[in-house]
Coordinates of C-alpha atoms in Angstrom, one line a residue:
A1 CA -17.9 198.1 17.9
N2 CA -18.5 199.3 21.4
I3 CA -19.8 196.2 23.1
G4 CA -23.0 196.7 25.0
G5 CA -23.1 200.4 24.2
K6 CA -20.1 201.1 26.4
L7 CA -17.0 202.7 25.2
M8 CA -14.5 199.9 24.6
F9 CA -10.8 200.4 24.0
S10 CA -8.4 198.1 22.2
V11 CA -4.9 198.5 23.6
V12 CA -2.2 197.5 21.1
M13 CA 1.2 196.5 22.6
P14 CA 4.0 195.4 20.2
A15 CA 6.6 193.3 22.0
Y16 CA 10.0 192.1 21.0
N17 CA 12.4 190.3 23.5
A18 CA 10.5 192.1 26.3
E19 CA 10.7 189.6 29.1
K20 CA 12.7 191.9 31.4
F21 CA 10.3 194.9 31.4
I22 CA 6.9 193.9 29.9
D23 CA 5.5 193.2 33.3
V24 CA 5.4 196.8 34.2
S25 CA 3.6 197.8 31.0
V26 CA 1.0 195.0 31.3
K27 CA 0.3 195.7 34.9
S28 CA -0.2 199.4 34.2
V29 CA -2.9 198.5 31.7
L30 CA -4.6 195.9 34.0
A31 CA -4.6 198.6 36.8
Q32 CA -6.7 201.0 34.8
T33 CA -9.7 202.5 36.7
Y34 CA -11.7 202.3 33.4
S35 CA -11.9 198.5 32.8
D36 CA -13.7 198.1 29.5
F37 CA -10.7 197.3 27.3
E38 CA -8.9 194.4 25.6
L39 CA -5.1 194.3 25.6
I40 CA -3.7 192.9 22.4
I41 CA 0.0 191.9 22.8
V42 CA 1.6 191.3 19.4
D43 CA 4.8 189.3 19.9
D44 CA 7.0 190.3 17.0
G45 CA 9.1 187.1 16.9
S46 CA 10.7 187.3 20.3
K47 CA 13.5 184.8 21.1
D48 CA 13.3 185.2 24.9
K49 CA 10.6 184.3 27.4
T50 CA 8.1 187.0 26.4
R51 CA 5.4 184.4 25.7
E52 CA 5.9 182.7 29.1
K53 CA 5.6 186.1 30.9
I54 CA 2.3 186.8 29.2
E55 CA 0.9 183.4 29.9
Q56 CA 1.3 183.9 33.6
Y57 CA -1.6 186.5 33.5
N58 CA -5.0 185.0 34.1
D59 CA -7.1 187.9 32.6
K60 CA -9.6 187.3 29.8
R61 CA -9.0 190.8 28.5
I62 CA -5.4 189.9 27.4
R63 CA -5.0 188.5 23.8
Y64 CA -1.5 187.2 22.9
I65 CA -0.6 187.0 19.2
Y66 CA 2.7 185.7 17.9
Q67 CA 4.0 186.6 14.5
E68 CA 7.4 186.3 12.7
N69 CA 9.6 189.4 13.2
G70 CA 8.4 192.2 10.9
G71 CA 9.2 195.3 12.9
V72 CA 7.1 197.5 15.1
S73 CA 4.8 198.8 12.3
A74 CA 3.8 195.3 11.3
A75 CA 3.1 194.4 14.9
R76 CA 1.0 197.5 15.4
N77 CA -0.9 196.8 12.2
K78 CA -1.7 193.3 13.3
G79 CA -3.0 194.7 16.6
I80 CA -5.2 197.2 14.8
L81 CA -6.6 194.5 12.4
E82 CA -7.4 192.2 15.4
S83 CA -9.0 195.0 17.5
R84 CA -12.6 194.8 18.5
G85 CA -13.0 198.1 20.3
G86 CA -14.4 201.4 18.8
F87 CA -11.2 203.1 19.9
V88 CA -7.6 202.0 19.6
C89 CA -4.7 203.0 22.0
F90 CA -1.1 202.2 21.9
L91 CA 1.5 201.4 24.6
D92 CA 5.1 200.3 24.0
C93 CA 6.2 197.3 26.1
D94 CA 8.9 199.3 27.9
D95 CA 6.6 202.2 28.9
E96 CA 3.6 202.5 31.2
W97 CA 0.3 204.2 31.8
K98 CA -0.9 205.8 35.0
E99 CA -4.1 204.2 36.3
N100 CA -6.3 207.2 35.1
H101 CA -5.2 207.0 31.4
L102 CA -8.2 205.3 29.9
E103 CA -10.6 207.3 32.2
E104 CA -9.1 210.5 31.0
L105 CA -9.4 209.4 27.4
R106 CA -13.0 208.5 27.9
G107 CA -13.7 212.0 29.2
L108 CA -11.9 213.5 26.2
I109 CA -14.0 211.3 23.8
D110 CA -17.3 212.2 25.6
N111 CA -16.6 215.9 25.4
N112 CA -15.2 215.9 21.8
S113 CA -17.1 213.3 19.8
H114 CA -16.4 215.2 16.6
C115 CA -12.7 214.3 16.8
G116 CA -10.8 211.4 15.4
L117 CA -7.6 211.5 17.5
F118 CA -7.3 211.9 21.3
I119 CA -4.1 212.8 23.1
T120 CA -3.2 212.9 26.8
G121 CA -0.1 214.3 28.5
Y122 CA 3.1 212.4 29.4
D123 CA 6.0 212.4 31.8
I124 CA 9.5 211.2 31.0
R125 CA 11.4 209.0 33.5
L126 CA 15.1 209.5 33.1
K127 CA 17.7 206.8 33.7
D128 CA 18.4 208.1 37.2
G129 CA 14.6 207.8 38.0
K130 CA 14.0 211.6 37.8
I131 CA 10.6 212.5 36.3
I132 CA 10.1 215.4 33.9
H133 CA 6.6 216.7 33.2
K134 CA 7.2 217.0 29.5
S135 CA 3.8 217.9 27.9
E136 CA 2.8 220.2 30.7
H137 CA 5.9 222.2 29.9
I138 CA 5.4 222.1 26.1
L139 CA 1.7 223.2 26.3
K140 CA 2.3 225.7 29.0
N141 CA 1.0 228.6 26.9
I142 CA -2.4 226.9 26.5
S143 CA -4.5 227.8 29.5
S144 CA -7.3 225.2 29.4
E145 CA -6.7 221.6 30.8
Q146 CA -8.5 220.2 27.8
F147 CA -8.9 221.6 24.3
S148 CA -9.7 220.5 20.7
S149 CA -8.4 221.7 17.4
D150 CA -9.4 221.1 13.8
N151 CA -5.7 221.7 12.9
G152 CA -3.2 219.5 14.7
F153 CA -0.3 220.9 12.5
D154 CA -1.1 224.4 13.9
V155 CA -0.8 223.1 17.5
L156 CA 2.4 221.4 16.6
N157 CA 3.9 224.4 14.9
K158 CA 3.0 226.8 17.7
N159 CA 4.0 224.6 20.7
G160 CA 6.4 221.9 19.5
Y161 CA 6.1 218.1 19.7
F162 CA 3.4 217.6 22.3
F163 CA 2.7 213.9 22.2
N164 CA 4.1 210.4 21.8
T165 CA 2.7 207.1 20.7
N166 CA 1.7 206.0 24.3
T167 CA -0.5 209.1 24.7
I168 CA -2.6 208.5 21.6
C169 CA -6.0 207.0 21.0
C170 CA -7.8 206.9 17.6
R171 CA -11.3 206.1 16.6
R172 CA -11.1 202.7 15.0
D173 CA -12.6 203.9 11.6
V174 CA -9.8 206.5 11.2
F175 CA -7.6 203.7 9.9
D176 CA -10.1 202.9 7.2
K177 CA -9.5 206.4 5.9
V178 CA -5.7 206.9 6.4
G179 CA -4.5 203.3 6.1
L180 CA -2.1 201.4 8.5
F181 CA 1.5 202.1 9.7
E182 CA 4.1 202.1 6.9
V183 CA 6.1 198.9 7.2
G184 CA 9.9 198.8 6.5
I185 CA 10.9 202.4 7.4
K186 CA 13.4 202.8 10.1
N187 CA 12.5 206.2 11.5
G188 CA 9.3 208.2 12.0
E189 CA 6.8 205.5 11.2
D190 CA 4.6 206.6 14.1
D191 CA 4.7 210.4 13.3
D192 CA 3.9 209.5 9.7
M193 CA 0.6 207.9 11.0
W194 CA -0.3 210.8 13.4
Y195 CA 0.4 213.5 10.8
R196 CA -1.8 211.6 8.3
I197 CA -4.6 211.7 10.8
F198 CA -4.0 215.4 11.5
A199 CA -4.6 216.0 7.8
Y200 CA -8.1 214.7 7.8
Y201 CA -9.4 214.8 11.4
S202 CA -9.8 217.1 14.4
I203 CA -7.8 216.3 17.6
A204 CA -8.7 216.6 21.3
V205 CA -6.0 217.0 23.9
S206 CA -5.8 216.7 27.6
K207 CA -2.7 218.3 29.2
K208 CA -3.1 215.9 32.2
S209 CA -0.1 213.6 32.3
T210 CA -1.4 210.0 32.2
T211 CA 1.6 208.1 30.7
I212 CA 5.3 207.6 31.5
Y213 CA 7.9 207.3 28.8
N214 CA 10.8 205.3 30.2
R215 CA 14.2 206.4 29.2
T216 CA 15.5 203.6 31.5
N217 CA 15.0 200.8 29.0
C218 CA 14.9 202.4 25.6
V219 CA 15.1 199.2 23.6
A220 CA 13.2 200.7 20.6
T221 CA 15.5 203.8 20.4
A222 CA 19.0 202.9 19.6
N223 CA 21.5 205.7 19.2
R224 CA 20.9 207.3 15.8
L225 CA 23.9 208.6 14.0
D226 CA 22.1 209.4 10.7
V227 CA 19.8 212.3 9.8
C228 CA 16.6 211.0 8.2
E229 CA 14.1 213.0 6.2
P230 CA 10.7 212.2 7.9
F231 CA 8.9 209.7 5.9
F232 CA 5.7 211.8 6.1
M233 CA 7.5 214.3 3.8
T234 CA 6.9 211.9 0.9
R235 CA 3.1 212.3 1.3
V236 CA 3.0 216.1 1.7
E237 CA 2.7 217.1 -2.0
R238 CA -0.3 214.8 -2.4
L239 CA -2.0 216.1 0.7
L240 CA -1.4 219.7 -0.4
N241 CA -3.4 219.0 -3.6
L242 CA -6.4 217.2 -1.9
S243 CA -9.7 219.1 -1.8
D244 CA -10.6 217.5 1.6
V245 CA -7.5 218.9 3.3
S246 CA -8.5 222.4 4.4
Q247 CA -6.7 225.6 3.3
Q248 CA -5.6 226.3 6.9
K249 CA -4.1 222.8 7.2
R250 CA -2.3 223.3 3.9
E251 CA -0.8 226.5 5.2
S252 CA 0.2 224.9 8.5
L253 CA 1.7 222.0 6.5
L254 CA 3.9 224.4 4.5
I255 CA 5.2 225.9 7.8
W256 CA 5.8 222.4 9.2
I257 CA 7.9 221.5 6.1
E258 CA 10.3 224.5 6.7
R259 CA 10.5 223.8 10.4
S260 CA 11.3 220.2 9.8
K261 CA 14.1 221.2 7.4
L262 CA 15.5 223.5 10.1
S263 CA 15.4 220.7 12.6
R264 CA 17.4 218.5 10.2
V265 CA 19.9 221.2 9.6
R266 CA 20.5 221.3 13.4
Q267 CA 20.9 217.5 13.4
Y268 CA 23.5 217.7 10.6
V269 CA 25.4 220.3 12.6
L270 CA 25.3 218.1 15.7
F271 CA 26.7 215.2 13.7
G272 CA 29.4 217.4 12.2
N273 CA 28.1 217.3 8.6
K274 CA 28.4 221.0 7.7
K275 CA 28.2 220.5 4.0
E276 CA 24.7 218.9 4.1
A277 CA 23.6 221.5 6.7
L278 CA 24.7 224.3 4.4
N279 CA 23.0 222.8 1.4
L280 CA 19.7 222.4 3.3
I281 CA 19.6 225.7 5.1
K282 CA 19.8 227.5 1.7
T283 CA 16.4 226.0 0.8
I284 CA 14.6 227.2 3.9
D285 CA 11.9 229.9 3.7
I286 CA 12.9 232.1 6.6
K287 CA 9.4 233.6 6.9
K288 CA 8.0 230.3 8.0
V289 CA 10.5 229.4 10.8
N290 CA 11.3 230.6 14.2
K291 CA 13.8 233.6 13.7
K292 CA 15.6 232.9 17.0
K293 CA 16.1 229.2 16.2
Y294 CA 17.2 230.1 12.6
L295 CA 19.9 232.6 13.8
E296 CA 21.1 230.1 16.5
T297 CA 21.5 227.5 13.8
I298 CA 23.4 229.9 11.6
L299 CA 25.7 230.7 14.5
C300 CA 26.3 227.0 15.2
L301 CA 27.1 226.5 11.6
F302 CA 29.8 229.1 11.5

């Protein structure tokens, strides 16, 4: 519920062996200009001094929960289940928000009350400290600072991957409809959640960058040397047959499937697995993918 009629946010922060960098993340939440929030830190079985770091903060809005190690999805799920706010946001313990993040989300929610998912822009901080204004670049063809869409897949297909977990806020009741994060998958558990929400709900987007994704720590993203089919792919067939998923979304989903295949072909090429790349590229519907990217991929293959 929204306590006292005000918009209340629940901020879910999974943490694992985060003593070296969690201070920056926590302080960035406590520095928000919009102050009606709770910060739920779910310690996913840390073996270091993460708990002691959190106990140093004397702020009633912080709730610390310890559980046995179950992975980032299990930690996020615990945070969602414990949340008391009408809106749930996410922040990884090695990233940070700018102080206007919740304020910007509140404006988005006020202006787009029909939506279920709210997204702001993000910057990337590289290891040398350089900042890249990522989402501004990705969404450069959209003229308005804020916009809404009843088809998130269409925005994704036309512009590319325009969000990350730290930029996202969901209405709390959305999880009652789509379920929680899938536990036990190694790759794409967050995208699986956001795409499920795209299937049923409208989205509202602010291009204003309010979050910083730190490439400096990168504990959660080890070097991947395998090519994974996105877990969401296992849900697509069911979604395509549901009457409450609109025809436009189904068409956008079919485009997303082909573009996802092309992306995996490029990964196979990158990792030197030409046989798998060839097998997969033969299955792609050329009409549904970017011609330039398709031709580039063919050239890389040969």
